[in-house]
PDB file of N, CA and C in Angstrom:
ATOM      1  N   MET A   1      18.592  -4.085   2.487  1.00 95.00           N
ATOM      2  CA  MET A   1      17.842  -3.623   3.611  1.00 95.00           C
ATOM      3  C   MET A   1      16.408  -4.087   3.427  1.00 95.00           C
ATOM      4  N   LEU A   2      15.819  -4.643   4.469  1.00 96.00           N
ATOM      5  CA  LEU A   2      14.447  -5.140   4.425  1.00 96.00           C
ATOM      6  C   LEU A   2      13.588  -4.285   5.358  1.00 96.00           C
ATOM      7  N   VAL A   3      12.491  -3.753   4.813  1.00 95.00           N
ATOM      8  CA  VAL A   3      11.622  -2.839   5.566  1.00 95.00           C
ATOM      9  C   VAL A   3      10.216  -3.436   5.623  1.00 95.00           C
ATOM     10  N   HIS A   4       9.785  -3.787   6.814  1.00 92.00           N
ATOM     11  CA  HIS A   4       8.480  -4.433   6.980  1.00 92.00           C
ATOM     12  C   HIS A   4       7.332  -3.435   6.926  1.00 92.00           C
ATOM     13  N   GLY A   5       6.143  -3.965   6.851  1.00 87.00           N
ATOM     14  CA  GLY A   5       4.949  -3.141   6.745  1.00 87.00           C
ATOM     15  C   GLY A   5       4.153  -3.083   8.029  1.00 87.00           C
ATOM     16  N   ALA A   6       2.933  -2.594   7.890  1.00 84.00           N
ATOM     17  CA  ALA A   6       2.031  -2.440   9.029  1.00 84.00           C
ATOM     18  C   ALA A   6       1.683  -3.800   9.636  1.00 84.00           C
ATOM     19  N   TYR A   7       1.560  -3.812  10.950  1.00 82.00           N
ATOM     20  CA  TYR A   7       1.182  -5.011  11.695  1.00 82.00           C
ATOM     21  C   TYR A   7       2.186  -6.148  11.520  1.00 82.00           C
ATOM     22  N   HIS A   8       3.414  -5.806  11.172  1.00 84.00           N
ATOM     23  CA  HIS A   8       4.486  -6.771  11.029  1.00 84.00           C
ATOM     24  C   HIS A   8       5.685  -6.278  11.821  1.00 84.00           C
ATOM     25  N   GLY A   9       6.699  -7.054  11.809  1.00 87.00           N
ATOM     26  CA  GLY A   9       7.949  -6.685  12.442  1.00 87.00           C
ATOM     27  C   GLY A   9       9.081  -7.332  11.682  1.00 87.00           C
ATOM     28  N   PRO A  10      10.290  -7.173  12.171  1.00 90.00           N
ATOM     29  CA  PRO A  10      11.443  -7.757  11.493  1.00 90.00           C
ATOM     30  C   PRO A  10      11.310  -9.271  11.286  1.00 90.00           C
ATOM     31  N   TRP A  11      10.557  -9.916  12.138  1.00 91.00           N
ATOM     32  CA  TRP A  11      10.369 -11.368  12.055  1.00 91.00           C
ATOM     33  C   TRP A  11       9.834 -11.823  10.693  1.00 91.00           C
ATOM     34  N   CYS A  12       9.080 -10.964  10.002  1.00 89.00           N
ATOM     35  CA  CYS A  12       8.453 -11.390   8.739  1.00 89.00           C
ATOM     36  C   CYS A  12       9.470 -11.667   7.638  1.00 89.00           C
ATOM     37  N   TRP A  13      10.702 -11.203   7.798  1.00 91.00           N
ATOM     38  CA  TRP A  13      11.746 -11.422   6.797  1.00 91.00           C
ATOM     39  C   TRP A  13      12.663 -12.597   7.153  1.00 91.00           C
ATOM     40  N   GLU A  14      12.578 -13.083   8.380  1.00 90.00           N
ATOM     41  CA  GLU A  14      13.568 -14.026   8.905  1.00 90.00           C
ATOM     42  C   GLU A  14      13.541 -15.415   8.266  1.00 90.00           C
ATOM     43  N   ASP A  15      12.384 -15.937   7.900  1.00 88.00           N
ATOM     44  CA  ASP A  15      12.320 -17.317   7.405  1.00 88.00           C
ATOM     45  C   ASP A  15      12.800 -17.474   5.975  1.00 88.00           C
ATOM     46  N   ASN A  16      12.485 -16.521   5.119  1.00 87.00           N
ATOM     47  CA  ASN A  16      12.775 -16.705   3.706  1.00 87.00           C
ATOM     48  C   ASN A  16      13.708 -15.647   3.117  1.00 87.00           C
ATOM     49  N   PHE A  17      13.332 -14.400   3.236  1.00 92.00           N
ATOM     50  CA  PHE A  17      14.064 -13.345   2.546  1.00 92.00           C
ATOM     51  C   PHE A  17      15.486 -13.155   3.068  1.00 92.00           C
ATOM     52  N   LYS A  18      15.631 -12.964   4.361  1.00 95.00           N
ATOM     53  CA  LYS A  18      16.968 -12.710   4.908  1.00 95.00           C
ATOM     54  C   LYS A  18      17.923 -13.865   4.614  1.00 95.00           C
ATOM     55  N   PRO A  19      17.553 -15.125   4.901  1.00 95.00           N
ATOM     56  CA  PRO A  19      18.476 -16.225   4.594  1.00 95.00           C
ATOM     57  C   PRO A  19      18.812 -16.332   3.101  1.00 95.00           C
ATOM     58  N   PHE A  20      17.856 -16.034   2.243  1.00 94.00           N
ATOM     59  CA  PHE A  20      18.079 -16.082   0.798  1.00 94.00           C
ATOM     60  C   PHE A  20      19.225 -15.164   0.397  1.00 94.00           C
ATOM     61  N   PHE A  21      19.181 -13.914   0.887  1.00 95.00           N
ATOM     62  CA  PHE A  21      20.201 -12.940   0.503  1.00 95.00           C
ATOM     63  C   PHE A  21      21.526 -13.168   1.227  1.00 95.00           C
ATOM     64  N   VAL A  22      21.476 -13.558   2.489  1.00 96.00           N
ATOM     65  CA  VAL A  22      22.704 -13.837   3.236  1.00 96.00           C
ATOM     66  C   VAL A  22      23.462 -14.991   2.584  1.00 96.00           C
ATOM     67  N   LYS A  23      22.743 -16.028   2.166  1.00 96.00           N
ATOM     68  CA  LYS A  23      23.359 -17.183   1.512  1.00 96.00           C
ATOM     69  C   LYS A  23      24.091 -16.782   0.232  1.00 96.00           C
ATOM     70  N   ARG A  24      23.649 -15.697  -0.394  1.00 95.00           N
ATOM     71  CA  ARG A  24      24.254 -15.231  -1.637  1.00 95.00           C
ATOM     72  C   ARG A  24      25.306 -14.145  -1.405  1.00 95.00           C
ATOM     73  N   GLY A  25      25.668 -13.924  -0.148  1.00 96.00           N
ATOM     74  CA  GLY A  25      26.777 -13.033   0.158  1.00 96.00           C
ATOM     75  C   GLY A  25      26.410 -11.587   0.465  1.00 96.00           C
ATOM     76  N   TYR A  26      25.122 -11.275   0.549  1.00 94.00           N
ATOM     77  CA  TYR A  26      24.720  -9.901   0.858  1.00 94.00           C
ATOM     78  C   TYR A  26      24.715  -9.674   2.368  1.00 94.00           C
ATOM     79  N   SER A  27      25.075  -8.486   2.760  1.00 94.00           N
ATOM     80  CA  SER A  27      24.918  -8.060   4.144  1.00 94.00           C
ATOM     81  C   SER A  27      23.484  -7.542   4.273  1.00 94.00           C
ATOM     82  N   VAL A  28      22.719  -8.117   5.181  1.00 96.00           N
ATOM     83  CA  VAL A  28      21.296  -7.787   5.277  1.00 96.00           C
ATOM     84  C   VAL A  28      20.996  -7.072   6.582  1.00 96.00           C
ATOM     85  N   ILE A  29      20.354  -5.921   6.455  1.00 95.00           N
ATOM     86  CA  ILE A  29      19.875  -5.154   7.609  1.00 95.00           C
ATOM     87  C   ILE A  29      18.366  -5.208   7.575  1.00 95.00           C
ATOM     88  N   VAL A  30      17.765  -5.591   8.696  1.00 95.00           N
ATOM     89  CA  VAL A  30      16.315  -5.603   8.805  1.00 95.00           C
ATOM     90  C   VAL A  30      15.919  -4.434   9.696  1.00 95.00           C
ATOM     91  N   VAL A  31      15.223  -3.471   9.103  1.00 94.00           N
ATOM     92  CA  VAL A  31      14.819  -2.273   9.841  1.00 94.00           C
ATOM     93  C   VAL A  31      13.641  -2.624  10.734  1.00 94.00           C
ATOM     94  N   ASN A  32      13.670  -2.138  11.960  1.00 90.00           N
ATOM     95  CA  ASN A  32      12.603  -2.420  12.918  1.00 90.00           C
ATOM     96  C   ASN A  32      11.732  -1.188  13.126  1.00 90.00           C
ATOM     97  N   PHE A  33      10.521  -1.249  12.612  1.00 85.00           N
ATOM     98  CA  PHE A  33       9.547  -0.177  12.829  1.00 85.00           C
ATOM     99  C   PHE A  33       8.480  -0.590  13.842  1.00 85.00           C
ATOM    100  N   SER A  34       8.703  -1.690  14.539  1.00 77.00           N
ATOM    101  CA  SER A  34       7.743  -2.148  15.540  1.00 77.00           C
ATOM    102  C   SER A  34       7.764  -1.175  16.708  1.00 77.00           C
ATOM    103  N   ASN A  35       6.686  -0.458  16.896  1.00 73.00           N
ATOM    104  CA  ASN A  35       6.614   0.523  17.962  1.00 73.00           C
ATOM    105  C   ASN A  35       5.192   0.544  18.498  1.00 73.00           C
ATOM    106  N   PRO A  36       5.020   0.171  19.743  1.00 68.00           N
ATOM    107  CA  PRO A  36       3.669   0.130  20.300  1.00 68.00           C
ATOM    108  C   PRO A  36       3.052   1.507  20.540  1.00 68.00           C
ATOM    109  N   ASN A  37       3.819   2.568  20.383  1.00 74.00           N
ATOM    110  CA  ASN A  37       3.320   3.916  20.629  1.00 74.00           C
ATOM    111  C   ASN A  37       2.430   4.369  19.465  1.00 74.00           C
ATOM    112  N   PRO A  38       1.132   4.563  19.711  1.00 74.00           N
ATOM    113  CA  PRO A  38       0.225   4.962  18.624  1.00 74.00           C
ATOM    114  C   PRO A  38       0.458   6.393  18.134  1.00 74.00           C
ATOM    115  N   LYS A  39       1.273   7.169  18.840  1.00 83.00           N
ATOM    116  CA  LYS A  39       1.520   8.556  18.451  1.00 83.00           C
ATOM    117  C   LYS A  39       2.671   8.692  17.452  1.00 83.00           C
ATOM    118  N   VAL A  40       3.327   7.577  17.132  1.00 83.00           N
ATOM    119  CA  VAL A  40       4.426   7.611  16.174  1.00 83.00           C
ATOM    120  C   VAL A  40       3.852   7.871  14.789  1.00 83.00           C
ATOM    121  N   LYS A  41       4.450   8.799  14.085  1.00 88.00           N
ATOM    122  CA  LYS A  41       3.986   9.197  12.743  1.00 88.00           C
ATOM    123  C   LYS A  41       4.897   8.622  11.673  1.00 88.00           C
ATOM    124  N   ILE A  42       4.408   8.605  10.455  1.00 87.00           N
ATOM    125  CA  ILE A  42       5.185   8.082   9.334  1.00 87.00           C
ATOM    126  C   ILE A  42       6.500   8.849   9.178  1.00 87.00           C
ATOM    127  N   ASN A  43       6.504  10.139   9.486  1.00 90.00           N
ATOM    128  CA  ASN A  43       7.742  10.925   9.404  1.00 90.00           C
ATOM    129  C   ASN A  43       8.783  10.442  10.410  1.00 90.00           C
ATOM    130  N   ASP A  44       8.323   9.951  11.571  1.00 90.00           N
ATOM    131  CA  ASP A  44       9.257   9.397  12.558  1.00 90.00           C
ATOM    132  C   ASP A  44       9.940   8.151  12.002  1.00 90.00           C
ATOM    133  N   TYR A  45       9.163   7.305  11.352  1.00 90.00           N
ATOM    134  CA  TYR A  45       9.725   6.108  10.731  1.00 90.00           C
ATOM    135  C   TYR A  45      10.692   6.478   9.607  1.00 90.00           C
ATOM    136  N   MET A  46      10.320   7.493   8.839  1.00 92.00           N
ATOM    137  CA  MET A  46      11.151   7.948   7.735  1.00 92.00           C
ATOM    138  C   MET A  46      12.497   8.468   8.268  1.00 92.00           C
ATOM    139  N   GLU A  47      12.482   9.204   9.343  1.00 92.00           N
ATOM    140  CA  GLU A  47      13.706   9.716   9.956  1.00 92.00           C
ATOM    141  C   GLU A  47      14.582   8.551  10.450  1.00 92.00           C
ATOM    142  N   HIS A  48      13.926   7.554  11.029  1.00 92.00           N
ATOM    143  CA  HIS A  48      14.669   6.382  11.494  1.00 92.00           C
ATOM    144  C   HIS A  48      15.334   5.670  10.313  1.00 92.00           C
ATOM    145  N   LEU A  49      14.601   5.519   9.223  1.00 94.00           N
ATOM    146  CA  LEU A  49      15.162   4.903   8.022  1.00 94.00           C
ATOM    147  C   LEU A  49      16.363   5.701   7.521  1.00 94.00           C
ATOM    148  N   ASN A  50      16.265   7.012   7.548  1.00 94.00           N
ATOM    149  CA  ASN A  50      17.373   7.866   7.112  1.00 94.00           C
ATOM    150  C   ASN A  50      18.615   7.633   7.978  1.00 94.00           C
ATOM    151  N   GLU A  51      18.418   7.470   9.280  1.00 93.00           N
ATOM    152  CA  GLU A  51      19.543   7.208  10.173  1.00 93.00           C
ATOM    153  C   GLU A  51      20.210   5.878   9.835  1.00 93.00           C
ATOM    154  N   VAL A  52      19.390   4.853   9.600  1.00 94.00           N
ATOM    155  CA  VAL A  52      19.932   3.523   9.296  1.00 94.00           C
ATOM    156  C   VAL A  52      20.696   3.558   7.972  1.00 94.00           C
ATOM    157  N   VAL A  53      20.114   4.148   6.944  1.00 94.00           N
ATOM    158  CA  VAL A  53      20.778   4.224   5.640  1.00 94.00           C
ATOM    159  C   VAL A  53      22.067   5.032   5.758  1.00 94.00           C
ATOM    160  N   GLY A  54      22.061   6.077   6.569  1.00 92.00           N
ATOM    161  CA  GLY A  54      23.248   6.916   6.743  1.00 92.00           C
ATOM    162  C   GLY A  54      24.435   6.181   7.335  1.00 92.00           C
ATOM    163  N   GLU A  55      24.190   5.075   8.015  1.00 92.00           N
ATOM    164  CA  GLU A  55      25.260   4.294   8.633  1.00 92.00           C
ATOM    165  C   GLU A  55      25.863   3.268   7.677  1.00 92.00           C
ATOM    166  N   ILE A  56      25.286   3.143   6.478  1.00 91.00           N
ATOM    167  CA  ILE A  56      25.742   2.129   5.530  1.00 91.00           C
ATOM    168  C   ILE A  56      26.739   2.735   4.554  1.00 91.00           C
ATOM    169  N   SER A  57      27.852   2.047   4.399  1.00 89.00           N
ATOM    170  CA  SER A  57      28.788   2.448   3.347  1.00 89.00           C
ATOM    171  C   SER A  57      28.651   1.404   2.242  1.00 89.00           C
ATOM    172  N   GLY A  58      28.652   1.852   1.041  1.00 89.00           N
ATOM    173  CA  GLY A  58      28.480   0.937  -0.075  1.00 89.00           C
ATOM    174  C   GLY A  58      27.084   1.039  -0.674  1.00 89.00           C
ATOM    175  N   LYS A  59      26.777   0.093  -1.525  1.00 91.00           N
ATOM    176  CA  LYS A  59      25.501   0.095  -2.238  1.00 91.00           C
ATOM    177  C   LYS A  59      24.350  -0.261  -1.304  1.00 91.00           C
ATOM    178  N   VAL A  60      23.208   0.388  -1.536  1.00 94.00           N
ATOM    179  CA  VAL A  60      22.025   0.125  -0.727  1.00 94.00           C
ATOM    180  C   VAL A  60      20.880  -0.299  -1.637  1.00 94.00           C
ATOM    181  N   TYR A  61      20.324  -1.459  -1.322  1.00 95.00           N
ATOM    182  CA  TYR A  61      19.130  -1.977  -1.986  1.00 95.00           C
ATOM    183  C   TYR A  61      18.071  -2.091  -0.907  1.00 95.00           C
ATOM    184  N   ILE A  62      16.855  -1.643  -1.197  1.00 96.00           N
ATOM    185  CA  ILE A  62      15.778  -1.732  -0.221  1.00 96.00           C
ATOM    186  C   ILE A  62      14.654  -2.587  -0.779  1.00 96.00           C
ATOM    187  N   ILE A  63      14.192  -3.527   0.042  1.00 95.00           N
ATOM    188  CA  ILE A  63      13.002  -4.315  -0.268  1.00 95.00           C
ATOM    189  C   ILE A  63      11.997  -4.003   0.829  1.00 95.00           C
ATOM    190  N   SER A  64      10.786  -3.616   0.419  1.00 94.00           N
ATOM    191  CA  SER A  64       9.775  -3.226   1.402  1.00 94.00           C
ATOM    192  C   SER A  64       8.410  -3.791   1.031  1.00 94.00           C
ATOM    193  N   HIS A  65       7.514  -3.756   2.002  1.00 91.00           N
ATOM    194  CA  HIS A  65       6.130  -4.119   1.709  1.00 91.00           C
ATOM    195  C   HIS A  65       5.204  -3.296   2.593  1.00 91.00           C
ATOM    196  N   SER A  66       3.975  -3.128   2.136  1.00 89.00           N
ATOM    197  CA  SER A  66       2.909  -2.481   2.896  1.00 89.00           C
ATOM    198  C   SER A  66       3.323  -1.068   3.330  1.00 89.00           C
ATOM    199  N   LEU A  67       3.132  -0.765   4.584  1.00 88.00           N
ATOM    200  CA  LEU A  67       3.472   0.560   5.109  1.00 88.00           C
ATOM    201  C   LEU A  67       4.954   0.860   4.913  1.00 88.00           C
ATOM    202  N   GLY A  68       5.783  -0.177   4.914  1.00 91.00           N
ATOM    203  CA  GLY A  68       7.210   0.024   4.671  1.00 91.00           C
ATOM    204  C   GLY A  68       7.457   0.690   3.330  1.00 91.00           C
ATOM    205  N   THR A  69       6.659   0.345   2.334  1.00 92.00           N
ATOM    206  CA  THR A  69       6.794   0.955   1.019  1.00 92.00           C
ATOM    207  C   THR A  69       6.434   2.436   1.068  1.00 92.00           C
ATOM    208  N   ALA A  70       5.387   2.784   1.787  1.00 92.00           N
ATOM    209  CA  ALA A  70       5.008   4.200   1.925  1.00 92.00           C
ATOM    210  C   ALA A  70       6.116   4.986   2.612  1.00 92.00           C
ATOM    211  N   ILE A  71       6.726   4.385   3.617  1.00 93.00           N
ATOM    212  CA  ILE A  71       7.829   5.045   4.323  1.00 93.00           C
ATOM    213  C   ILE A  71       9.006   5.246   3.380  1.00 93.00           C
ATOM    214  N   VAL A  72       9.353   4.218   2.622  1.00 95.00           N
ATOM    215  CA  VAL A  72      10.484   4.304   1.692  1.00 95.00           C
ATOM    216  C   VAL A  72      10.208   5.361   0.624  1.00 95.00           C
ATOM    217  N   GLU A  73       8.991   5.421   0.100  1.00 93.00           N
ATOM    218  CA  GLU A  73       8.663   6.421  -0.917  1.00 93.00           C
ATOM    219  C   GLU A  73       8.806   7.840  -0.382  1.00 93.00           C
ATOM    220  N   LYS A  74       8.320   8.078   0.834  1.00 93.00           N
ATOM    221  CA  LYS A  74       8.474   9.406   1.439  1.00 93.00           C
ATOM    222  C   LYS A  74       9.944   9.711   1.702  1.00 93.00           C
ATOM    223  N   TYR A  75      10.675   8.713   2.135  1.00 93.00           N
ATOM    224  CA  TYR A  75      12.106   8.860   2.406  1.00 93.00           C
ATOM    225  C   TYR A  75      12.841   9.288   1.134  1.00 93.00           C
ATOM    226  N   ILE A  76      12.567   8.616   0.035  1.00 93.00           N
ATOM    227  CA  ILE A  76      13.212   8.948  -1.235  1.00 93.00           C
ATOM    228  C   ILE A  76      12.879  10.370  -1.658  1.00 93.00           C
ATOM    229  N   THR A  77      11.632  10.753  -1.502  1.00 92.00           N
ATOM    230  CA  THR A  77      11.193  12.099  -1.887  1.00 92.00           C
ATOM    231  C   THR A  77      11.890  13.178  -1.072  1.00 92.00           C
ATOM    232  N   LYS A  78      12.028  12.950   0.228  1.00 91.00           N
ATOM    233  CA  LYS A  78      12.609  13.976   1.099  1.00 91.00           C
ATOM    234  C   LYS A  78      14.135  14.025   1.030  1.00 91.00           C
ATOM    235  N   PHE A  79      14.767  12.867   1.038  1.00 88.00           N
ATOM    236  CA  PHE A  79      16.221  12.838   1.171  1.00 88.00           C
ATOM    237  C   PHE A  79      16.974  12.589  -0.129  1.00 88.00           C
ATOM    238  N   SER A  80      16.303  12.135  -1.164  1.00 79.00           N
ATOM    239  CA  SER A  80      16.926  11.834  -2.458  1.00 79.00           C
ATOM    240  C   SER A  80      18.228  11.049  -2.296  1.00 79.00           C
ATOM    241  N   PRO A  81      18.164   9.914  -1.613  1.00 80.00           N
ATOM    242  CA  PRO A  81      19.384   9.144  -1.384  1.00 80.00           C
ATOM    243  C   PRO A  81      19.850   8.430  -2.648  1.00 80.00           C
ATOM    244  N   LYS A  82      21.103   8.032  -2.617  1.00 81.00           N
ATOM    245  CA  LYS A  82      21.640   7.250  -3.722  1.00 81.00           C
ATOM    246  C   LYS A  82      21.412   5.774  -3.400  1.00 81.00           C
ATOM    247  N   LEU A  83      20.364   5.224  -3.967  1.00 89.00           N
ATOM    248  CA  LEU A  83      20.041   3.821  -3.772  1.00 89.00           C
ATOM    249  C   LEU A  83      20.272   3.080  -5.081  1.00 89.00           C
ATOM    250  N   GLU A  84      20.758   1.865  -4.991  1.00 91.00           N
ATOM    251  CA  GLU A  84      20.951   1.050  -6.187  1.00 91.00           C
ATOM    252  C   GLU A  84      19.606   0.586  -6.724  1.00 91.00           C
ATOM    253  N   ALA A  85      18.693   0.210  -5.826  1.00 92.00           N
ATOM    254  CA  ALA A  85      17.378  -0.274  -6.255  1.00 92.00           C
ATOM    255  C   ALA A  85      16.424  -0.279  -5.073  1.00 92.00           C
ATOM    256  N   VAL A  86      15.143  -0.161  -5.398  1.00 93.00           N
ATOM    257  CA  VAL A  86      14.075  -0.286  -4.417  1.00 93.00           C
ATOM    258  C   VAL A  86      13.057  -1.250  -5.004  1.00 93.00           C
ATOM    259  N   VAL A  87      12.676  -2.240  -4.207  1.00 93.00           N
ATOM    260  CA  VAL A  87      11.696  -3.225  -4.641  1.00 93.00           C
ATOM    261  C   VAL A  87      10.559  -3.232  -3.641  1.00 93.00           C
ATOM    262  N   SER A  88       9.335  -3.111  -4.141  1.00 91.00           N
ATOM    263  CA  SER A  88       8.143  -3.187  -3.296  1.00 91.00           C
ATOM    264  C   SER A  88       7.500  -4.551  -3.508  1.00 91.00           C
ATOM    265  N   VAL A  89       7.302  -5.271  -2.431  1.00 87.00           N
ATOM    266  CA  VAL A  89       6.766  -6.620  -2.496  1.00 87.00           C
ATOM    267  C   VAL A  89       5.308  -6.612  -2.063  1.00 87.00           C
ATOM    268  N   SER A  90       4.503  -7.310  -2.828  1.00 78.00           N
ATOM    269  CA  SER A  90       3.104  -7.507  -2.464  1.00 78.00           C
ATOM    270  C   SER A  90       2.846  -8.998  -2.489  1.00 78.00           C
ATOM    271  N   TYR A  91       2.192  -9.494  -1.479  1.00 65.00           N
ATOM    272  CA  TYR A  91       1.914 -10.921  -1.449  1.00 65.00           C
ATOM    273  C   TYR A  91       0.628 -11.194  -0.700  1.00 65.00           C
ATOM    274  N   THR A  92       0.089 -12.356  -0.948  1.00 56.00           N
ATOM    275  CA  THR A  92      -1.060 -12.831  -0.188  1.00 56.00           C
ATOM    276  C   THR A  92      -0.701 -14.194   0.363  1.00 56.00           C
ATOM    277  N   HIS A  93      -1.293 -14.489   1.455  1.00 53.00           N
ATOM    278  CA  HIS A  93      -1.054 -15.786   2.083  1.00 53.00           C
ATOM    279  C   HIS A  93      -2.165 -16.712   1.607  1.00 53.00           C
ATOM    280  N   LEU A  94      -1.793 -17.738   0.869  1.00 44.00           N
ATOM    281  CA  LEU A  94      -2.763 -18.670   0.328  1.00 44.00           C
ATOM    282  C   LEU A  94      -2.861 -19.897   1.214  1.00 44.00           C
ATOM    283  N   ARG A  95      -4.078 -20.383   1.375  1.00 47.00           N
ATOM    284  CA  ARG A  95      -4.305 -21.605   2.151  1.00 47.00           C
ATOM    285  C   ARG A  95      -4.705 -22.711   1.203  1.00 47.00           C
ATOM    286  N   ALA A  96      -4.148 -23.875   1.402  1.00 44.00           N
ATOM    287  CA  ALA A  96      -4.525 -25.010   0.580  1.00 44.00           C
ATOM    288  C   ALA A  96      -5.936 -25.471   0.972  1.00 44.00           C
ATOM    289  N   HIS A  97      -6.677 -25.881  -0.014  1.00 46.00           N
ATOM    290  CA  HIS A  97      -8.023 -26.419   0.269  1.00 46.00           C
ATOM    291  C   HIS A  97      -7.888 -27.817   0.852  1.00 46.00           C
ATOM    292  N   GLU A  98      -8.657 -28.068   1.854  1.00 44.00           N
ATOM    293  CA  GLU A  98      -8.596 -29.408   2.487  1.00 44.00           C
ATOM    294  C   GLU A  98      -9.594 -30.339   1.871  1.00 44.00           C
TER     295      GLU A  98
END
């Protein structure tokens, strides 16, 4: 399961991460937290994550970044799900010098 962060959407996983895992035989779910409503709270996202995880049978691995990591951490604290692993990704976008 791939969980995006703030100011991102499911698209941020499409070029590299999702194809990498699909090519290796994993079933990949990309959670969509893109919501233009400014009144949505982190607990709303956490509840949505709980619904998505609840629909999965089998092992669950979560990779998240940015706000997605905060949501996953709160989710784990509240629901204590049985997850195989959780990975938090941090990255910077580097530009080559011209």
